[in-house]
Short mmCIF file of N, CA, C and O in Angstrom, two decimals:
data_model
loop_
_atom_site.label_atom_id
_atom_site.label_comp_id
_atom_site.label_asym_id
_atom_site.label_seq_id
_atom_site.Cartn_x
_atom_site.Cartn_y
_atom_site.Cartn_z
N MET N 1 0.84 -1.17 0.00
CA MET N 1 0.00 0.00 0.00
C MET N 1 0.89 1.24 0.00
O MET N 1 1.84 1.33 0.74
N SER N 2 0.55 2.19 -0.81
CA SER N 2 1.32 3.42 -0.93
C SER N 2 0.54 4.58 -0.31
O SER N 2 -0.65 4.75 -0.58
N ILE N 3 1.21 5.37 0.50
CA ILE N 3 0.59 6.55 1.11
C ILE N 3 1.17 7.78 0.42
O ILE N 3 2.38 7.95 0.35
N SER N 4 0.29 8.62 -0.05
CA SER N 4 0.71 9.84 -0.73
C SER N 4 0.49 11.03 0.18
O SER N 4 -0.63 11.30 0.60
N VAL N 5 1.55 11.72 0.51
CA VAL N 5 1.46 12.91 1.35
C VAL N 5 1.52 14.13 0.45
O VAL N 5 2.47 14.30 -0.30
N LYS N 6 0.50 14.94 0.53
CA LYS N 6 0.41 16.13 -0.32
C LYS N 6 0.96 17.34 0.43
O LYS N 6 0.76 17.48 1.63
N PRO N 7 1.62 18.24 -0.29
CA PRO N 7 2.08 19.48 0.34
C PRO N 7 0.89 20.32 0.81
O PRO N 7 -0.21 20.20 0.26
N PRO N 8 1.08 21.15 1.83
CA PRO N 8 -0.03 21.96 2.34
C PRO N 8 -0.75 22.78 1.27
O PRO N 8 -1.96 22.93 1.30
N ARG N 9 -0.02 23.31 0.32
CA ARG N 9 -0.64 24.13 -0.73
C ARG N 9 -1.61 23.29 -1.56
O ARG N 9 -2.70 23.74 -1.90
N VAL N 10 -1.26 22.06 -1.87
CA VAL N 10 -2.15 21.19 -2.64
C VAL N 10 -3.43 20.92 -1.85
O VAL N 10 -4.53 21.01 -2.38
N LEU N 11 -3.28 20.63 -0.58
CA LEU N 11 -4.43 20.39 0.28
C LEU N 11 -5.32 21.63 0.35
O LEU N 11 -6.53 21.55 0.23
N SER N 12 -4.71 22.78 0.52
CA SER N 12 -5.45 24.03 0.61
C SER N 12 -6.25 24.29 -0.66
O SER N 12 -7.42 24.66 -0.61
N VAL N 13 -5.64 24.08 -1.81
CA VAL N 13 -6.32 24.29 -3.08
C VAL N 13 -7.47 23.31 -3.24
O VAL N 13 -8.57 23.66 -3.68
N ARG N 14 -7.27 22.07 -2.87
CA ARG N 14 -8.33 21.06 -3.00
C ARG N 14 -9.51 21.36 -2.08
O ARG N 14 -10.65 21.18 -2.46
N VAL N 15 -9.23 21.78 -0.87
CA VAL N 15 -10.31 22.12 0.05
C VAL N 15 -11.07 23.32 -0.49
O VAL N 15 -12.30 23.32 -0.55
N ALA N 16 -10.35 24.36 -0.92
CA ALA N 16 -10.99 25.56 -1.43
C ALA N 16 -11.83 25.25 -2.66
O ALA N 16 -12.96 25.72 -2.80
N GLY N 17 -11.30 24.43 -3.54
CA GLY N 17 -12.03 24.10 -4.76
C GLY N 17 -13.21 23.19 -4.52
O GLY N 17 -14.27 23.34 -5.09
N GLY N 18 -13.04 22.22 -3.64
CA GLY N 18 -14.08 21.25 -3.40
C GLY N 18 -15.18 21.71 -2.47
O GLY N 18 -16.31 21.26 -2.56
N MET N 19 -14.87 22.63 -1.57
CA MET N 19 -15.84 23.05 -0.57
C MET N 19 -16.23 24.51 -0.69
O MET N 19 -17.13 24.97 0.00
N GLY N 20 -15.52 25.25 -1.52
CA GLY N 20 -15.84 26.65 -1.69
C GLY N 20 -15.36 27.56 -0.57
O GLY N 20 -15.78 28.70 -0.48
N ILE N 21 -14.50 27.03 0.32
CA ILE N 21 -13.91 27.85 1.38
C ILE N 21 -12.42 27.55 1.44
O ILE N 21 -11.96 26.54 0.94
N THR N 22 -11.69 28.44 2.07
CA THR N 22 -10.25 28.24 2.20
C THR N 22 -9.97 27.16 3.24
O THR N 22 -10.82 26.84 4.09
N PHE N 23 -8.77 26.62 3.18
CA PHE N 23 -8.36 25.61 4.15
C PHE N 23 -8.41 26.18 5.56
O PHE N 23 -8.89 25.53 6.49
N GLY N 24 -7.93 27.41 5.73
CA GLY N 24 -7.93 28.04 7.05
C GLY N 24 -9.33 28.18 7.61
O GLY N 24 -9.58 27.93 8.80
N ARG N 25 -10.28 28.58 6.76
CA ARG N 25 -11.67 28.72 7.21
C ARG N 25 -12.26 27.36 7.57
O ARG N 25 -12.98 27.21 8.55
N TRP N 26 -11.96 26.37 6.76
CA TRP N 26 -12.44 25.01 7.02
C TRP N 26 -11.93 24.53 8.38
O TRP N 26 -12.69 23.99 9.19
N ARG N 27 -10.65 24.74 8.64
CA ARG N 27 -10.05 24.33 9.91
C ARG N 27 -10.67 25.10 11.08
O ARG N 27 -10.96 24.52 12.13
N THR N 28 -10.93 26.38 10.88
CA THR N 28 -11.54 27.21 11.92
C THR N 28 -12.93 26.69 12.27
O THR N 28 -13.33 26.70 13.44
N GLN N 29 -13.67 26.22 11.29
CA GLN N 29 -15.00 25.67 11.54
C GLN N 29 -14.94 24.26 12.14
O GLN N 29 -15.79 23.88 12.93
N LEU N 30 -13.94 23.51 11.75
CA LEU N 30 -13.82 22.13 12.20
C LEU N 30 -13.45 22.01 13.68
O LEU N 30 -13.98 21.16 14.40
N ARG N 31 -12.56 22.86 14.14
CA ARG N 31 -12.05 22.73 15.51
C ARG N 31 -13.14 22.78 16.58
O ARG N 31 -13.16 21.92 17.46
N PRO N 32 -14.05 23.78 16.56
CA PRO N 32 -15.11 23.76 17.59
C PRO N 32 -15.99 22.51 17.49
O PRO N 32 -16.35 21.92 18.51
N ALA N 33 -16.30 22.10 16.27
CA ALA N 33 -17.12 20.89 16.10
C ALA N 33 -16.40 19.67 16.67
O ALA N 33 -17.01 18.82 17.32
N ALA N 34 -15.10 19.59 16.44
CA ALA N 34 -14.31 18.46 16.94
C ALA N 34 -14.22 18.47 18.47
O ALA N 34 -14.02 17.43 19.09
N SER N 35 -14.40 19.64 19.07
CA SER N 35 -14.28 19.73 20.52
C SER N 35 -15.57 19.33 21.24
O SER N 35 -15.53 19.04 22.44
N LEU N 36 -16.68 19.27 20.55
CA LEU N 36 -17.96 19.00 21.22
C LEU N 36 -18.00 17.67 21.97
O LEU N 36 -18.44 17.64 23.13
N PRO N 37 -17.54 16.56 21.37
CA PRO N 37 -17.55 15.32 22.15
C PRO N 37 -16.63 15.37 23.37
O PRO N 37 -16.92 14.76 24.40
N LEU N 38 -15.54 16.13 23.25
CA LEU N 38 -14.62 16.26 24.38
C LEU N 38 -15.26 17.07 25.51
O LEU N 38 -15.10 16.75 26.69
N LEU N 39 -15.99 18.12 25.13
CA LEU N 39 -16.72 18.90 26.12
C LEU N 39 -17.76 18.03 26.82
O LEU N 39 -17.88 18.04 28.04
N ALA N 40 -18.51 17.28 26.03
CA ALA N 40 -19.55 16.42 26.58
C ALA N 40 -18.98 15.35 27.50
O ALA N 40 -19.64 14.95 28.47
N ALA N 41 -17.76 14.93 27.23
CA ALA N 41 -17.10 13.91 28.06
C ALA N 41 -16.54 14.50 29.35
O ALA N 41 -16.07 13.76 30.22
N GLY N 42 -16.57 15.83 29.47
CA GLY N 42 -16.13 16.46 30.71
C GLY N 42 -14.64 16.72 30.81
O GLY N 42 -14.13 16.97 31.89
N LEU N 43 -13.92 16.67 29.68
CA LEU N 43 -12.48 16.96 29.72
C LEU N 43 -12.26 18.42 30.11
O LEU N 43 -13.07 19.29 29.77
N PRO N 44 -11.17 18.72 30.79
CA PRO N 44 -10.84 20.10 31.14
C PRO N 44 -10.60 20.93 29.87
O PRO N 44 -10.08 20.41 28.87
N ILE N 45 -10.94 22.19 29.94
CA ILE N 45 -10.79 23.09 28.79
C ILE N 45 -9.35 23.11 28.28
O ILE N 45 -9.12 23.10 27.07
N ALA N 46 -8.38 23.11 29.17
CA ALA N 46 -6.97 23.14 28.74
C ALA N 46 -6.64 21.91 27.90
O ALA N 46 -5.94 22.00 26.89
N ARG N 47 -7.16 20.77 28.29
CA ARG N 47 -6.91 19.53 27.55
C ARG N 47 -7.61 19.56 26.19
O ARG N 47 -7.05 19.14 25.18
N ILE N 48 -8.84 20.06 26.17
CA ILE N 48 -9.58 20.17 24.91
C ILE N 48 -8.86 21.10 23.95
O ILE N 48 -8.68 20.78 22.77
N ALA N 49 -8.43 22.25 24.47
CA ALA N 49 -7.72 23.23 23.63
C ALA N 49 -6.50 22.59 22.98
O ALA N 49 -6.27 22.73 21.77
N GLU N 50 -5.75 21.87 23.76
CA GLU N 50 -4.55 21.20 23.25
C GLU N 50 -4.92 20.15 22.20
O GLU N 50 -4.30 20.07 21.14
N ARG N 51 -5.93 19.36 22.48
CA ARG N 51 -6.32 18.27 21.58
C ARG N 51 -6.84 18.75 20.24
O ARG N 51 -6.69 18.07 19.24
N VAL N 52 -7.49 19.92 20.21
CA VAL N 52 -8.03 20.41 18.93
C VAL N 52 -7.14 21.46 18.27
O VAL N 52 -7.51 22.03 17.25
N GLY N 53 -5.96 21.68 18.84
CA GLY N 53 -4.95 22.47 18.14
C GLY N 53 -4.77 23.91 18.54
O GLY N 53 -4.20 24.69 17.78
N TYR N 54 -5.22 24.29 19.72
CA TYR N 54 -5.00 25.66 20.18
C TYR N 54 -3.84 25.71 21.16
O TYR N 54 -3.65 24.79 21.94
N ALA N 55 -3.11 26.81 21.13
CA ALA N 55 -1.93 26.97 21.99
C ALA N 55 -2.32 27.23 23.44
O ALA N 55 -1.59 26.84 24.35
N THR N 56 -3.46 27.87 23.64
CA THR N 56 -3.89 28.20 25.00
C THR N 56 -5.39 27.96 25.15
O THR N 56 -6.13 28.03 24.18
N PRO N 57 -5.83 27.75 26.37
CA PRO N 57 -7.27 27.62 26.60
C PRO N 57 -8.03 28.88 26.19
O PRO N 57 -9.13 28.80 25.65
N SER N 58 -7.45 30.05 26.44
CA SER N 58 -8.15 31.29 26.09
C SER N 58 -8.32 31.43 24.58
O SER N 58 -9.34 31.94 24.12
N ALA N 59 -7.35 30.97 23.80
CA ALA N 59 -7.49 31.00 22.34
C ALA N 59 -8.62 30.09 21.90
O ALA N 59 -9.41 30.43 21.01
N TYR N 60 -8.71 28.92 22.52
CA TYR N 60 -9.80 27.99 22.20
C TYR N 60 -11.15 28.59 22.56
O TYR N 60 -12.10 28.56 21.76
N ILE N 61 -11.27 29.14 23.76
CA ILE N 61 -12.54 29.71 24.20
C ILE N 61 -12.97 30.85 23.28
O ILE N 61 -14.13 30.93 22.87
N ALA N 62 -12.03 31.73 22.91
CA ALA N 62 -12.35 32.84 22.01
C ALA N 62 -12.80 32.34 20.64
O ALA N 62 -13.79 32.83 20.08
N ALA N 63 -12.11 31.36 20.10
CA ALA N 63 -12.47 30.82 18.80
C ALA N 63 -13.82 30.11 18.85
O ALA N 63 -14.65 30.25 17.95
N PHE N 64 -14.06 29.35 19.91
CA PHE N 64 -15.33 28.66 20.08
C PHE N 64 -16.46 29.69 20.11
O PHE N 64 -17.48 29.54 19.44
N HIS N 65 -16.27 30.73 20.89
CA HIS N 65 -17.28 31.78 21.02
C HIS N 65 -17.54 32.46 19.68
O HIS N 65 -18.69 32.71 19.31
N ARG N 66 -16.49 32.73 18.95
CA ARG N 66 -16.61 33.37 17.63
C ARG N 66 -17.42 32.49 16.66
O ARG N 66 -18.26 32.98 15.92
N GLU N 67 -17.16 31.19 16.67
CA GLU N 67 -17.81 30.29 15.72
C GLU N 67 -19.20 29.83 16.16
O GLU N 67 -20.09 29.69 15.33
N VAL N 68 -19.37 29.60 17.46
CA VAL N 68 -20.62 29.02 17.95
C VAL N 68 -21.58 30.09 18.50
O VAL N 68 -22.79 29.92 18.47
N GLY N 69 -21.01 31.19 18.97
CA GLY N 69 -21.85 32.28 19.48
C GLY N 69 -21.96 32.32 20.99
O GLY N 69 -22.52 33.26 21.55
N VAL N 70 -21.45 31.28 21.65
CA VAL N 70 -21.43 31.24 23.13
C VAL N 70 -20.13 30.56 23.56
O VAL N 70 -19.47 29.89 22.76
N SER N 71 -19.80 30.72 24.82
CA SER N 71 -18.59 30.06 25.35
C SER N 71 -18.84 28.56 25.45
O SER N 71 -20.00 28.11 25.47
N PRO N 72 -17.76 27.77 25.55
CA PRO N 72 -17.95 26.33 25.73
C PRO N 72 -18.79 25.99 26.97
O PRO N 72 -19.66 25.11 26.91
N ALA N 73 -18.57 26.68 28.07
CA ALA N 73 -19.33 26.41 29.29
C ALA N 73 -20.82 26.70 29.09
O ALA N 73 -21.68 25.91 29.51
N ARG N 74 -21.11 27.80 28.46
CA ARG N 74 -22.51 28.16 28.21
C ARG N 74 -23.16 27.18 27.24
O ARG N 74 -24.33 26.83 27.38
N TYR N 75 -22.39 26.74 26.26
CA TYR N 75 -22.90 25.76 25.31
C TYR N 75 -23.33 24.48 26.04
O TYR N 75 -24.39 23.92 25.76
N LEU N 76 -22.52 24.05 26.99
CA LEU N 76 -22.84 22.84 27.74
C LEU N 76 -24.09 23.01 28.61
O LEU N 76 -24.85 22.05 28.79
N ARG N 77 -24.29 24.21 29.10
CA ARG N 77 -25.48 24.47 29.94
C ARG N 77 -26.75 24.49 29.10
O ARG N 77 -27.84 24.36 29.65
N GLY N 78 -26.58 24.68 27.80
CA GLY N 78 -27.74 24.68 26.91
C GLY N 78 -28.32 26.03 26.80
O GLY N 78 -29.24 26.52 26.53
#
């Protein structure tokens, strides 16, 4: 079996062409969605931030709020 690793530019172009958004925008939308099961499982915010690719918990919380409209804690409260 052969694994083909594409350069970041190729991936970015394919995402933009196939989905109509840039790779960066796609990643920005994906991260909060990927964090939802971790939030539901009760993982600490610092751990979730690290697992979904943020350098700090505050960066994760700000990005989540920007994309979802509420903080992670408020989202969990419903």
